[in-house]
PDB file of C-alpha atoms in Angstrom:
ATOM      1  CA  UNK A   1      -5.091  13.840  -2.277  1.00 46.00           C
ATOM      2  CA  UNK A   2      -1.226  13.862  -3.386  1.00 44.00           C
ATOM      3  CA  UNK A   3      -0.677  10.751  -2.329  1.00 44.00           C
ATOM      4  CA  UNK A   4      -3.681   9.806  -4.599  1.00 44.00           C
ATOM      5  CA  UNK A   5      -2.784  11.500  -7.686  1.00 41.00           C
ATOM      6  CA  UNK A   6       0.919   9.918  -7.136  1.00 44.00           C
ATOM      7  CA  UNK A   7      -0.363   6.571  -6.495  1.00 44.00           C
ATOM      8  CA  UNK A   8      -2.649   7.492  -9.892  1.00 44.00           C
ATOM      9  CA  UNK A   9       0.844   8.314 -11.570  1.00 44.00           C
ATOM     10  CA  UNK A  10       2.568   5.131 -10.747  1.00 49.00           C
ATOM     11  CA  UNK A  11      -0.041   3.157 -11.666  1.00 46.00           C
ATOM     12  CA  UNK A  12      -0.956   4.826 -15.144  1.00 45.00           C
ATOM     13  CA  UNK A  13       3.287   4.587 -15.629  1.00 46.00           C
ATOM     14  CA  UNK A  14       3.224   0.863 -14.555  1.00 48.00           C
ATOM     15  CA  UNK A  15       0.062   0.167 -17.400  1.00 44.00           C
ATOM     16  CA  UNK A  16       2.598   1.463 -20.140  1.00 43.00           C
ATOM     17  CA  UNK A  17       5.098  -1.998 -18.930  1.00 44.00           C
ATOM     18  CA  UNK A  18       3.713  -6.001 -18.909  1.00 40.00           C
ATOM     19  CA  UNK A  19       1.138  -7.524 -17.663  1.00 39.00           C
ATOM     20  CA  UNK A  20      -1.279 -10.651 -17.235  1.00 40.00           C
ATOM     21  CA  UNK A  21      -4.867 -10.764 -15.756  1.00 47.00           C
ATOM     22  CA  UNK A  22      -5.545 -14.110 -17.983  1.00 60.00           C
ATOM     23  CA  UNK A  23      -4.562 -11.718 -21.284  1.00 83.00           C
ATOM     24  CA  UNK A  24      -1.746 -11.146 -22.509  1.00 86.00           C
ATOM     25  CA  UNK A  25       0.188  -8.384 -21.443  1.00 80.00           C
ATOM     26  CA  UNK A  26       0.045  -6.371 -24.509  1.00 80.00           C
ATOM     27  CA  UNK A  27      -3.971  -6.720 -24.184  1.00 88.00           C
ATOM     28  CA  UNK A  28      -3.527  -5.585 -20.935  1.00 84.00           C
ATOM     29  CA  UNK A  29      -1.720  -2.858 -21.282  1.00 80.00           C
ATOM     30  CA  UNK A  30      -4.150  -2.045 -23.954  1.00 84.00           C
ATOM     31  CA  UNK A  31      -7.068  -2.514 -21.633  1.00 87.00           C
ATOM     32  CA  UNK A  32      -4.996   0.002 -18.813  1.00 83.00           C
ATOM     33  CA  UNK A  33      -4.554   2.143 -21.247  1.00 85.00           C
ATOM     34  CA  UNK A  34      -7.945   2.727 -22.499  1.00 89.00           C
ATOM     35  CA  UNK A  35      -9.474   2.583 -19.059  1.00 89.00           C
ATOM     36  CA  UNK A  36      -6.787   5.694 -18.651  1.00 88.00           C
ATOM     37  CA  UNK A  37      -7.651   7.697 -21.238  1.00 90.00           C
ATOM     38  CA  UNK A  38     -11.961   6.703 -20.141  1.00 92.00           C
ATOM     39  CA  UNK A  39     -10.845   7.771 -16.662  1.00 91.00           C
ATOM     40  CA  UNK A  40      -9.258  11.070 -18.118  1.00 92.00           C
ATOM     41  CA  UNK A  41     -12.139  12.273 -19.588  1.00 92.00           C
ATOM     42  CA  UNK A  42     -15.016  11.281 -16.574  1.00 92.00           C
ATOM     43  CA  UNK A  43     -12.726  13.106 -14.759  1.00 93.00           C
ATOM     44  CA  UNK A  44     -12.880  16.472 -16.978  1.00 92.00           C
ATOM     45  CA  UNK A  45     -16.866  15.149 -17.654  1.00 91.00           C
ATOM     46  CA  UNK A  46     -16.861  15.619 -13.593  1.00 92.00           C
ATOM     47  CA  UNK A  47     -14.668  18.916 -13.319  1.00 93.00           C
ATOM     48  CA  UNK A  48     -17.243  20.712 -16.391  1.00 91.00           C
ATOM     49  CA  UNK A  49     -20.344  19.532 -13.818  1.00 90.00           C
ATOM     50  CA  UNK A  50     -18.606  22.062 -11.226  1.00 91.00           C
ATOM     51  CA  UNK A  51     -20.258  25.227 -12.088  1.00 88.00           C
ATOM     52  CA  UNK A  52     -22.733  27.326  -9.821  1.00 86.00           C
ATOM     53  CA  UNK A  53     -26.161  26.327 -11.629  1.00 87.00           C
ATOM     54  CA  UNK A  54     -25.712  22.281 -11.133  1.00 86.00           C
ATOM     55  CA  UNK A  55     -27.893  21.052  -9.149  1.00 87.00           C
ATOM     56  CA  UNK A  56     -26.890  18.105  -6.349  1.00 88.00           C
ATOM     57  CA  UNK A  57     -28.477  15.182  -9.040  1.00 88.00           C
ATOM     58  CA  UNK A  58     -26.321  16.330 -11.579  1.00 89.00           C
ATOM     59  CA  UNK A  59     -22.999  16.275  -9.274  1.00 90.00           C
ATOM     60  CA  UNK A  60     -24.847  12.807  -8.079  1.00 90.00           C
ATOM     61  CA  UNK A  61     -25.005  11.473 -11.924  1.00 90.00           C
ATOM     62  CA  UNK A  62     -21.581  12.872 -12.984  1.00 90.00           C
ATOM     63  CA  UNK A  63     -20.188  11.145  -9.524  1.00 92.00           C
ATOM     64  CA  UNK A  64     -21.364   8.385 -10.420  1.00 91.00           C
ATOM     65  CA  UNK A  65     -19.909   8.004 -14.187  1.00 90.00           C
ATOM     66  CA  UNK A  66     -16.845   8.776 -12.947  1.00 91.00           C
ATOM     67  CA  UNK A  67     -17.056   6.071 -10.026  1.00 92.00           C
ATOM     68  CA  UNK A  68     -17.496   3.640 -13.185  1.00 93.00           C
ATOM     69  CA  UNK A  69     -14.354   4.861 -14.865  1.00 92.00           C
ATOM     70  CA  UNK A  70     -12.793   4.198 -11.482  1.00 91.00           C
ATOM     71  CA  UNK A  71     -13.497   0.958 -11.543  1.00 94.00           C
ATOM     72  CA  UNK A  72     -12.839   0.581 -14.834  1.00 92.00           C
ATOM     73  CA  UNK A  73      -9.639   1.997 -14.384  1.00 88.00           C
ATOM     74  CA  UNK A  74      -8.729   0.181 -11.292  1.00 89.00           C
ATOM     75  CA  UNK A  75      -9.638  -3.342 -12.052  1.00 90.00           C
ATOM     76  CA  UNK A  76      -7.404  -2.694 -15.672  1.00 87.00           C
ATOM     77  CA  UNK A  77      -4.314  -1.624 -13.994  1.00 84.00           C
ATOM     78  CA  UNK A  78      -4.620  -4.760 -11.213  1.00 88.00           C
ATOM     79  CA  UNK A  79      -4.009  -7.149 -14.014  1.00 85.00           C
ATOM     80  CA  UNK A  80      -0.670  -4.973 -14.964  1.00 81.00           C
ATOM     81  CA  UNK A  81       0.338  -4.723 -11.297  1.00 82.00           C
ATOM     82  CA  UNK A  82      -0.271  -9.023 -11.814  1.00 85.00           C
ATOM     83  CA  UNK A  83       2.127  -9.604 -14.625  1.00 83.00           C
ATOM     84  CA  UNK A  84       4.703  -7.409 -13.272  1.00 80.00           C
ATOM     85  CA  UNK A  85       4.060  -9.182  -9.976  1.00 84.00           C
ATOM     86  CA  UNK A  86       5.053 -12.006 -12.212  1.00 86.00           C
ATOM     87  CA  UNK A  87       7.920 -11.339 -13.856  1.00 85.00           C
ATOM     88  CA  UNK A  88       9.207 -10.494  -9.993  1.00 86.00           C
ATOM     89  CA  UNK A  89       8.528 -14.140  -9.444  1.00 90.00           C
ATOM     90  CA  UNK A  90       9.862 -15.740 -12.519  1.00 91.00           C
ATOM     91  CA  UNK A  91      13.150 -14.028 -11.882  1.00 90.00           C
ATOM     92  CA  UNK A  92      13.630 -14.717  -8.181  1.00 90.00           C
ATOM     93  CA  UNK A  93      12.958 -18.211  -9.199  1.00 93.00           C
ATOM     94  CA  UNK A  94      15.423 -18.728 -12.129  1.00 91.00           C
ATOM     95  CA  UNK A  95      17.721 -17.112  -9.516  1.00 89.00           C
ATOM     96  CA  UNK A  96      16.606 -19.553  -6.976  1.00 88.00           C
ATOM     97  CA  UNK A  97      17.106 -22.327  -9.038  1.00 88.00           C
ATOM     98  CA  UNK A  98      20.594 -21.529 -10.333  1.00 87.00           C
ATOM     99  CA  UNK A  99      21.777 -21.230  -6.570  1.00 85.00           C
ATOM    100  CA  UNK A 100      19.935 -24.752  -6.164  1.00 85.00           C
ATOM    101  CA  UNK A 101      21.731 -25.795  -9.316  1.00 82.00           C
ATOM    102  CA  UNK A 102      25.356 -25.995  -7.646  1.00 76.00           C
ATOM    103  CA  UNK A 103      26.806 -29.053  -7.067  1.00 70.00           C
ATOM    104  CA  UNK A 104      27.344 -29.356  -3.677  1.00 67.00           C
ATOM    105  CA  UNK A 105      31.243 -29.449  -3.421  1.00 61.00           C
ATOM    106  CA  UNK A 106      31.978 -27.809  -6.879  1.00 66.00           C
ATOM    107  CA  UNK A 107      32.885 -24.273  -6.813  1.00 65.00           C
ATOM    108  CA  UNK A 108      30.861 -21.185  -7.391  1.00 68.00           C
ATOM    109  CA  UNK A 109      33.608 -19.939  -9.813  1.00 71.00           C
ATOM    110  CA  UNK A 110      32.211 -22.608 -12.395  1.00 73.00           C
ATOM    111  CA  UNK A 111      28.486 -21.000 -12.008  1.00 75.00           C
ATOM    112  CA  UNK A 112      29.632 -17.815 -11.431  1.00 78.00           C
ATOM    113  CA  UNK A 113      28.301 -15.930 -14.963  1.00 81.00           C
ATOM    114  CA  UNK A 114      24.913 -18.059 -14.421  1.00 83.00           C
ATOM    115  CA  UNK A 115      24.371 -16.863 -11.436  1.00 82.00           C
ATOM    116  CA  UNK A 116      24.752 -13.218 -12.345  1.00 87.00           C
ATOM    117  CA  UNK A 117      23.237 -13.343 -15.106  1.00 88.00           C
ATOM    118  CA  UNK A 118      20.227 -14.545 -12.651  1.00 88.00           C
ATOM    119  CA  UNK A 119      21.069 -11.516 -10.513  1.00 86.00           C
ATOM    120  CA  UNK A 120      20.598  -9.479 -12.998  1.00 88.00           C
ATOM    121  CA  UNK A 121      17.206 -10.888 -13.982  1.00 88.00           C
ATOM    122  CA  UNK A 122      15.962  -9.828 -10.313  1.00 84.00           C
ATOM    123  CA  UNK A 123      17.854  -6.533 -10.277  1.00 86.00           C
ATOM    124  CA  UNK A 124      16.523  -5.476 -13.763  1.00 86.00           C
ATOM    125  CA  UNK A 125      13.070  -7.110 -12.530  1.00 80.00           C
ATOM    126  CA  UNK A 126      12.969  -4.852  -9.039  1.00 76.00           C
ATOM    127  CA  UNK A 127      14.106  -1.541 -11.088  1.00 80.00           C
ATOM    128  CA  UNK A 128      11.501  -2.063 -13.520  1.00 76.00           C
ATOM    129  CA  UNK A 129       8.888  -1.917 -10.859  1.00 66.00           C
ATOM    130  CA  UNK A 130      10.355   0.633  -8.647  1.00 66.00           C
ATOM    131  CA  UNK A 131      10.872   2.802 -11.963  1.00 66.00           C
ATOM    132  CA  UNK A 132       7.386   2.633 -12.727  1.00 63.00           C
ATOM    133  CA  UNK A 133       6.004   3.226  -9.324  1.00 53.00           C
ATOM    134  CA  UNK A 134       8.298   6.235  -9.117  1.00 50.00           C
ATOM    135  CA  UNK A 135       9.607   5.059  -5.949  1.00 48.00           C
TER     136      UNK A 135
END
């Protein structure tokens, strides 16, 4: 159940960076958000059915709003997980490229601040994620 709540964590974090699920990634962050907040209160909805007079239907019914939150919640965060997923590609490929870009006998001294600038893309890229995934 840790693990879950952690998991939970990261992904909540990771809905407050970029993203892309054919929005942009404002929208869905926006969308990740939202589905957050709906999952925040099914979840208290769920914890207030807990008492000694509910009866199995109503744990049932509140189960089952909650499993919709889920969802909800689930399928909004995948398209932030996407775009930062993304941006992990975009950067290894500029760095890819810039490598590529090299003439063959030149030097790497004349590439040199390309190419770490590049670096840094994919560093800064990698953090980002491993930030927000509390790694």
């Amino acid at each position: 159940m840790r693990r879950t709540a952690g998991v939970l964590v990261g992904l909540v974090l990771l809905a407050t960076g970029a993203c892309s699920g054919g929005d942009t990634p404002e929208q869905n962050t926006e969308q990740a958000c939202g589905a957050a907040d709906d999952l925040t209160a099914a979840l208290d909805d769920f914890r207030s059915t807990l008492t000694p007079d509910a009866t199995v239907d109503d744990v049932r019914a509140a189960r089952d709003d909650l499993s919709q939150s889920w969802q909800e919640f689930e399928s909004a965060t995948s398209d932030v997980v996407a775009d930062r997923s993304e941006e992990l590609d975009q950067a290894w490929d500029g760095l890819q490229k810039a490598v590529d870009d090299v003439a063959g006998e030149a030097t790497v001294e004349g590439a040199i601040n390309t190419l770490r600038d590049e670096w840094q893309g994919v560093k800064d890229a990698k953090d980002d994620v491993v930030a927000e995934l509390d790694c």
